[in-house]
mmCIF file of C-alpha atoms in Angstrom:
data_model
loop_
_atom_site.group_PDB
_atom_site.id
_atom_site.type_symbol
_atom_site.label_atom_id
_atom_site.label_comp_id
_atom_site.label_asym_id
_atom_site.label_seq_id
_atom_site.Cartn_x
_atom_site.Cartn_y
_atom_site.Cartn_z
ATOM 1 C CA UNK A 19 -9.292 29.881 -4.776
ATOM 2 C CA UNK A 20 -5.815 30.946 -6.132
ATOM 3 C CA UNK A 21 -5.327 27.728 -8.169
ATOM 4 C CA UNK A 22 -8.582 28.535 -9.971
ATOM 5 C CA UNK A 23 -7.070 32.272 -11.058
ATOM 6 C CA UNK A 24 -5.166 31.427 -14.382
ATOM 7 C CA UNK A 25 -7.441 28.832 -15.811
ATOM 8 C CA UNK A 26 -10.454 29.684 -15.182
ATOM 9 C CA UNK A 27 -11.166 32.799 -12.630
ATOM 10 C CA UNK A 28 -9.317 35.306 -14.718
ATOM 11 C CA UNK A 29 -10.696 33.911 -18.348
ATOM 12 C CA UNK A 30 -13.969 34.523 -16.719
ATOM 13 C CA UNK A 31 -13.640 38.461 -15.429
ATOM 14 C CA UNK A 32 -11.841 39.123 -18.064
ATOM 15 C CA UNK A 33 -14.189 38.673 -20.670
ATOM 16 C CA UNK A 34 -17.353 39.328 -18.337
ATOM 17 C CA UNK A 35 -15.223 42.654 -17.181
ATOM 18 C CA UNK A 36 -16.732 43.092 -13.969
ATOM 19 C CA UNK A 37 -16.611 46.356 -11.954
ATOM 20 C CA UNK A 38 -17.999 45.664 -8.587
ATOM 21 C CA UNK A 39 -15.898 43.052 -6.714
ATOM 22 C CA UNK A 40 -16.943 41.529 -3.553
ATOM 23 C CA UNK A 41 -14.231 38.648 -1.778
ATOM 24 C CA UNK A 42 -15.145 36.939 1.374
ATOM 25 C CA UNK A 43 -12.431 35.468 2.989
ATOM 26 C CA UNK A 44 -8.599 37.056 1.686
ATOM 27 C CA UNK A 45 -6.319 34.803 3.634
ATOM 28 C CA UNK A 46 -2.255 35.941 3.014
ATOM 29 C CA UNK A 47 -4.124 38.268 0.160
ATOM 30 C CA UNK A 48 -2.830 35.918 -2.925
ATOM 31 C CA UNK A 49 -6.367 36.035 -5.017
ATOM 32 C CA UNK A 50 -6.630 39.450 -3.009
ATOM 33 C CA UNK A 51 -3.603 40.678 -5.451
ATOM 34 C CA UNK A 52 -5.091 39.319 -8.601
ATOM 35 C CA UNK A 53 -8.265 40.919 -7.993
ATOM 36 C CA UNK A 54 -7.302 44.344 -7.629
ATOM 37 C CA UNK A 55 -5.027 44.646 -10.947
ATOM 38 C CA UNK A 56 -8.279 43.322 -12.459
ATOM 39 C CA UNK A 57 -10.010 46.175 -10.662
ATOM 40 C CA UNK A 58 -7.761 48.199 -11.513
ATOM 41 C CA UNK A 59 -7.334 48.031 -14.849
ATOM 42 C CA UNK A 60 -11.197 48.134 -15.206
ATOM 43 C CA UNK A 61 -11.206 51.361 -13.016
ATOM 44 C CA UNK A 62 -13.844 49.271 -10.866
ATOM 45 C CA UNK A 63 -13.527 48.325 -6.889
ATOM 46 C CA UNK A 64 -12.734 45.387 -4.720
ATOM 47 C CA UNK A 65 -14.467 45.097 -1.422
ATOM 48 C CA UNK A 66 -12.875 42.545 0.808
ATOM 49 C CA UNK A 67 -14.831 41.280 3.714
ATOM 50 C CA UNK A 68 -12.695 39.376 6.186
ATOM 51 C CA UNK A 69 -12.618 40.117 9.997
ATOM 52 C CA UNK A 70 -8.691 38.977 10.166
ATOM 53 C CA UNK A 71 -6.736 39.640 6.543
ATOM 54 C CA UNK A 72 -3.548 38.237 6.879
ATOM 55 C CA UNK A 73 -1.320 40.728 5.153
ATOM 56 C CA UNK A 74 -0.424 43.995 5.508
ATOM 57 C CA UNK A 75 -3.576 46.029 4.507
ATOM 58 C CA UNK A 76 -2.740 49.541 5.191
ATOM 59 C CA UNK A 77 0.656 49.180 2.704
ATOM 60 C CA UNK A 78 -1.728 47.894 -0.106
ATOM 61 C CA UNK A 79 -4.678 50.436 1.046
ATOM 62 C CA UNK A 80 -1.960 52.793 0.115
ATOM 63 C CA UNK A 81 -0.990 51.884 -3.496
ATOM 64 C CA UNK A 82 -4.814 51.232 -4.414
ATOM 65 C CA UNK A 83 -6.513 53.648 -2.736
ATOM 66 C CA UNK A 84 -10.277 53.850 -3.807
ATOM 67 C CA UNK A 85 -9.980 50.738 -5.979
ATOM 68 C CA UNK A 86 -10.063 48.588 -2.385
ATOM 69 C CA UNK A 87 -12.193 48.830 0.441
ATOM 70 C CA UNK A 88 -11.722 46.368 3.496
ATOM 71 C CA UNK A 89 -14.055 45.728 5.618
ATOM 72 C CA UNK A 90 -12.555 43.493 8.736
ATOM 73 C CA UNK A 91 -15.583 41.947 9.690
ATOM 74 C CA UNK A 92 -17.843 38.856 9.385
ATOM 75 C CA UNK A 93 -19.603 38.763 6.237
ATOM 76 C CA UNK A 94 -23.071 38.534 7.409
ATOM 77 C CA UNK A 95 -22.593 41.495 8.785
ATOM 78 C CA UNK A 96 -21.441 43.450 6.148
ATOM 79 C CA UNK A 97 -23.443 41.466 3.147
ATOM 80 C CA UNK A 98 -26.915 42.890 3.953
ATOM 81 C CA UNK A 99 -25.581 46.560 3.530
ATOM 82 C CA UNK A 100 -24.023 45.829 0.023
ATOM 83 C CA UNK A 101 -26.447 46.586 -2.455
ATOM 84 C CA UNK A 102 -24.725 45.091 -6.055
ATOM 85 C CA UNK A 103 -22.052 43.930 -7.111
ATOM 86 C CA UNK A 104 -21.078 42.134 -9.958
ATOM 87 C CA UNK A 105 -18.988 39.278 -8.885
ATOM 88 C CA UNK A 106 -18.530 37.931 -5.361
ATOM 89 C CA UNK A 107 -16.367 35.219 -4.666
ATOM 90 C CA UNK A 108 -17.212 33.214 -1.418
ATOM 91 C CA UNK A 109 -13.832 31.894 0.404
ATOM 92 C CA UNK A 110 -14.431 32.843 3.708
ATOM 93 C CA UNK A 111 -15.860 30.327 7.145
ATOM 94 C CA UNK A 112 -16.648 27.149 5.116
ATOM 95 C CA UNK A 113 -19.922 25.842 6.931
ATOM 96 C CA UNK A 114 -23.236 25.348 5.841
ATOM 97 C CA UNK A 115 -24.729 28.410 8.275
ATOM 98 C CA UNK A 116 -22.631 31.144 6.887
ATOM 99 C CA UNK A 117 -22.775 29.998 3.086
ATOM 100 C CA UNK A 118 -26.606 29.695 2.775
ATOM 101 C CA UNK A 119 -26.836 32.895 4.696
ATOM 102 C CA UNK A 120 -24.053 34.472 2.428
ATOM 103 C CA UNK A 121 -26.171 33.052 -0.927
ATOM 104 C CA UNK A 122 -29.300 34.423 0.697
ATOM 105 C CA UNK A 123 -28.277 37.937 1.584
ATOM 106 C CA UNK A 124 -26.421 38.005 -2.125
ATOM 107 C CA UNK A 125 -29.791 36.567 -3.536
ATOM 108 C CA UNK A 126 -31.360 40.077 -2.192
ATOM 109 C CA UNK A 127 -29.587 41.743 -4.602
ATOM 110 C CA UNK A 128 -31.090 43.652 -7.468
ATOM 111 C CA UNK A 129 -28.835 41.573 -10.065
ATOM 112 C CA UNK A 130 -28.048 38.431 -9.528
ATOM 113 C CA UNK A 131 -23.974 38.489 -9.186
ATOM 114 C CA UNK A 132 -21.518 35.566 -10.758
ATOM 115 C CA UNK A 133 -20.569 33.740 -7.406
ATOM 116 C CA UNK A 134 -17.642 31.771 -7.080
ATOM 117 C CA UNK A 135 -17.263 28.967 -4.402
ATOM 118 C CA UNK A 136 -14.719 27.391 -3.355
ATOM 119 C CA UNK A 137 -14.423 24.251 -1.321
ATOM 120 C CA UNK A 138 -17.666 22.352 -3.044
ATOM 121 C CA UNK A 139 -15.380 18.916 -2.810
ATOM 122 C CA UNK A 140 -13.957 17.071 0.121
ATOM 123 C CA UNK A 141 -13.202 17.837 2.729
ATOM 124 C CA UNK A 142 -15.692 20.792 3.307
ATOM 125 C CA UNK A 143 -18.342 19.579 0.346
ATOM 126 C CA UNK A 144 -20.351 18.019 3.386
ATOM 127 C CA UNK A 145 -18.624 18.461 6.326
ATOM 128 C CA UNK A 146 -18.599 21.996 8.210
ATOM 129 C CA UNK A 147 -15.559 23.778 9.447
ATOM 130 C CA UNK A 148 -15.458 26.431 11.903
ATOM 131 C CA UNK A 149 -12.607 29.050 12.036
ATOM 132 C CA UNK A 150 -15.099 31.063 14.430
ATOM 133 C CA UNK A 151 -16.905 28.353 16.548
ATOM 134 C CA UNK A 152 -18.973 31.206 18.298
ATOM 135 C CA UNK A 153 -20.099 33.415 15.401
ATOM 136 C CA UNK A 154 -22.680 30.500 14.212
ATOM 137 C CA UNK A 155 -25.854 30.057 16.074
ATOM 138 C CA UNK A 156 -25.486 26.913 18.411
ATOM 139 C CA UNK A 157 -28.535 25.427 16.987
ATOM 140 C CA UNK A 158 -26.541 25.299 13.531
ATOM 141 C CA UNK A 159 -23.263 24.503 14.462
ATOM 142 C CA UNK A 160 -22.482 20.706 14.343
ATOM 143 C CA UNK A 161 -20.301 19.218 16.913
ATOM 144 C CA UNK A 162 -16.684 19.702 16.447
ATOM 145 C CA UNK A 163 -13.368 19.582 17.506
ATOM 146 C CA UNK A 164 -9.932 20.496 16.400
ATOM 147 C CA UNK A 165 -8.732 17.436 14.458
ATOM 148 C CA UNK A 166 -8.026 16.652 11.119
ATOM 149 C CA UNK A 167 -9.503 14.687 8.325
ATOM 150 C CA UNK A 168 -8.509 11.737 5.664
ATOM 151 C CA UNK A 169 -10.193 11.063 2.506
ATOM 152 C CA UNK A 170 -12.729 8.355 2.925
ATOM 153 C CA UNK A 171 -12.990 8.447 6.950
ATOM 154 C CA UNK A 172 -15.616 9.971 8.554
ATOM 155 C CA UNK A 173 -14.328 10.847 12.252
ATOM 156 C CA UNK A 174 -11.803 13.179 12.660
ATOM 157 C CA UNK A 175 -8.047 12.081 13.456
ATOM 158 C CA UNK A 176 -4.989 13.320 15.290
ATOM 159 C CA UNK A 177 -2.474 14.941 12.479
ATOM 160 C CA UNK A 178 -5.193 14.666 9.755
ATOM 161 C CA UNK A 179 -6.100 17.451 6.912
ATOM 162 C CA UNK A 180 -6.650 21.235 8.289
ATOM 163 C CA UNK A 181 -6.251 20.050 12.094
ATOM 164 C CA UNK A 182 -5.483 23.667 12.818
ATOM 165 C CA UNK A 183 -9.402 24.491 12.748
ATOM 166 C CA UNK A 184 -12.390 22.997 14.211
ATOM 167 C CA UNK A 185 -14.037 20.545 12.069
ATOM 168 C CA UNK A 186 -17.586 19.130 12.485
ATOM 169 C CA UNK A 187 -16.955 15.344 14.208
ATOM 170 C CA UNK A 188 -18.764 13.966 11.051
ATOM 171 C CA UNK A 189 -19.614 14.288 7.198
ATOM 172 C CA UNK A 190 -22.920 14.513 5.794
ATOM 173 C CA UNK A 191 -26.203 14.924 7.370
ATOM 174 C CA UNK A 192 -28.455 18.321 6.927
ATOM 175 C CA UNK A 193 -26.958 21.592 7.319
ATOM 176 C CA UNK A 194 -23.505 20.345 6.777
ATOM 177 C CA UNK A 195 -20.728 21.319 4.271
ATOM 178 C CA UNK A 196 -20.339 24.141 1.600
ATOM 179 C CA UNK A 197 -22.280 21.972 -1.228
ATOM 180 C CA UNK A 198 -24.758 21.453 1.259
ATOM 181 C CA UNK A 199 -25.305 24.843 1.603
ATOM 182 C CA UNK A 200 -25.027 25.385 -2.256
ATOM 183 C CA UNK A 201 -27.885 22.801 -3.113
ATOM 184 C CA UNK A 202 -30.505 24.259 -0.367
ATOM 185 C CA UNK A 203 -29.976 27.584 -1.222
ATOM 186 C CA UNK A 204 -30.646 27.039 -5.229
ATOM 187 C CA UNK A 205 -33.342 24.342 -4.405
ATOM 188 C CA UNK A 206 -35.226 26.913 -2.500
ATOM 189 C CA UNK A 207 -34.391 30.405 -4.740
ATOM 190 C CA UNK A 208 -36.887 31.643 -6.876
ATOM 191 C CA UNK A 209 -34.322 33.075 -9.254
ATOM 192 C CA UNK A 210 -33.622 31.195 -12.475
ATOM 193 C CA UNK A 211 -30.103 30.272 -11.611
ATOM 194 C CA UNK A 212 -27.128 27.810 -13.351
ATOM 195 C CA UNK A 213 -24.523 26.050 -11.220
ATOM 196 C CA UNK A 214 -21.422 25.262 -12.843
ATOM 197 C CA UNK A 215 -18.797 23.265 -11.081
ATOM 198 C CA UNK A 216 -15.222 21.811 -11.390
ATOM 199 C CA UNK A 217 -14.224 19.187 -8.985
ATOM 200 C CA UNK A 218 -10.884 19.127 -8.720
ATOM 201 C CA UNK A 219 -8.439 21.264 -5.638
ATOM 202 C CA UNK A 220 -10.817 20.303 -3.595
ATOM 203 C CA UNK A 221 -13.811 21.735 -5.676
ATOM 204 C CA UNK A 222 -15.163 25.392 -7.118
ATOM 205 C CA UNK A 223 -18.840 25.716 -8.249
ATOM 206 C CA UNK A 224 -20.060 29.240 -9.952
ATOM 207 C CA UNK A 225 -23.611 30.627 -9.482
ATOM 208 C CA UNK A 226 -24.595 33.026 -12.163
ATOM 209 C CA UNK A 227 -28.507 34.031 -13.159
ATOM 210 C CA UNK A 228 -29.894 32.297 -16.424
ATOM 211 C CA UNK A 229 -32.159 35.305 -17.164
ATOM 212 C CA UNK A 230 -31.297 37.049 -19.793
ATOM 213 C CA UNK A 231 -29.266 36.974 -23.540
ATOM 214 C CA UNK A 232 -26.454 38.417 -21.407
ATOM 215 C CA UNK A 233 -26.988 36.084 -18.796
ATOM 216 C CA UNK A 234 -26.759 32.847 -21.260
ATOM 217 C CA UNK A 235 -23.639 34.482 -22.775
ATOM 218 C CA UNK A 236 -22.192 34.565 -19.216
ATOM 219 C CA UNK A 237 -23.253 30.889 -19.105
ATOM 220 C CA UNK A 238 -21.811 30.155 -22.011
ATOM 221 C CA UNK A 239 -18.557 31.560 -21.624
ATOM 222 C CA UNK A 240 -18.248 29.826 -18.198
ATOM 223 C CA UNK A 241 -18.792 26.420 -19.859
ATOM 224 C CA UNK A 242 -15.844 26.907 -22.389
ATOM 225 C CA UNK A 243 -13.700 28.209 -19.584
ATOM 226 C CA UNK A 244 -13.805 25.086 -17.301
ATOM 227 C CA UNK A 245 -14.136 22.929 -20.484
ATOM 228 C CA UNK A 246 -10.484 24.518 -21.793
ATOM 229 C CA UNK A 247 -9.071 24.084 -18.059
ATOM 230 C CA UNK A 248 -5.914 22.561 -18.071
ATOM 231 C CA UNK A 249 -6.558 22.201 -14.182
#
């Protein structure tokens, strides 16, 4: 998600000026960073949801105070107690069972949020990855192992992509992948919703509600950010 900030993630929040921030999924806390000056300097919050962050939380917990709230936990746990927020950006366990249900709890919300996605391209657009094997429902977790990946082969490899993780054995097939999850979630919501999506560092797609004036505007200034994208 951090090669999305300058081009097209902070063009976006900055003119949007969100100040309810949800991340799922912090990592070594680079986008985490970014965020919170946003925050910030909006005088909104960050929530991060992530049940291992990979920096150190109580030194930034200290500079920030109220502006961050970290929750170390899996996101479908936390998600159904969140009521709004305005932006939530979706980085977290890339599999189809925890994005739908991420997109589903976020779709209970009283205002539809702008959702950023990341990983909507290969290697995770239709293939599942695990970091958590155990935390998705057997019946919804595709066989795996800890291998890598290449471009353009379907079984995993020895010394491939990401071989530090569990990766489903194969791509495509229902219930598998990020985009997966993307496209059944939207072709089942009742919401009138636009997906927006840039293929490239291995893929972000935005969600945001096509309701009202507002809503177009938000549309419409995502369109001109990812058209001006240098990326």
């Amino acid at each position: 998600m951090k090669f999305f900030w300058n081009d097209i993630i902070h063009p976006i929040l900055q003119a949007i000026k969100p100040h309810s921030i949800i991340e799922i999924g912090c990592a070594q806390g680079y986008n985490t960073m970014h965020l919170l000056e946003l925050a910030h300097s909006l005088r909104g919050k960050l929530t991060v949801i992530d049940p291992s962050p990979q920096f150190d939380t109580e030194q930034v917990q200290q500079v920030y105070g109220s502006t961050i709230e970290i929750l170390r936990d899996y996101s479908l746990n936390r998600l159904p107690h969140i009521a709004q927020a305005d932006v939530v950006l979706v980085d977290g366990d890339h599999n189809w069972y925890t994005v739908y249900h991420e997109l589903k709890f976020i779709e209970r919300m009283e205002r539809f949020p702008v959702v950023f996605l990341h990983d909507t391209e290969w290697p995770y657009a239709r293939r599942d990855m695990y970091y958590f094997p155990e935390s998705v429902p057997a019946e919804f977790r595709q066989p795996n192992e800890r291998k890598g990946m290449l471009p353009g082969v379907n079984e995993l490899v020895a010394g491939g992509h990401n071989e530090s993780v569990w990766n489903a054995a194969h791509e495509y097939g229902p219930r598998n992948g990020v985009l997966t999850a993307v496209e059944d979630f939207l072709r089942e919501s009742p919401r009138p919703l636009r997906l927006h999506h840039v293929p490239k560092q291995h893929g972000l797609s935005i969600i945001a509600s096509n309701v009202s004036v507002i809503d177009q505007w938000v549309n419409q200034v995502i369109e001109h950010t990812i058209a001006r994208s240098t990326l």
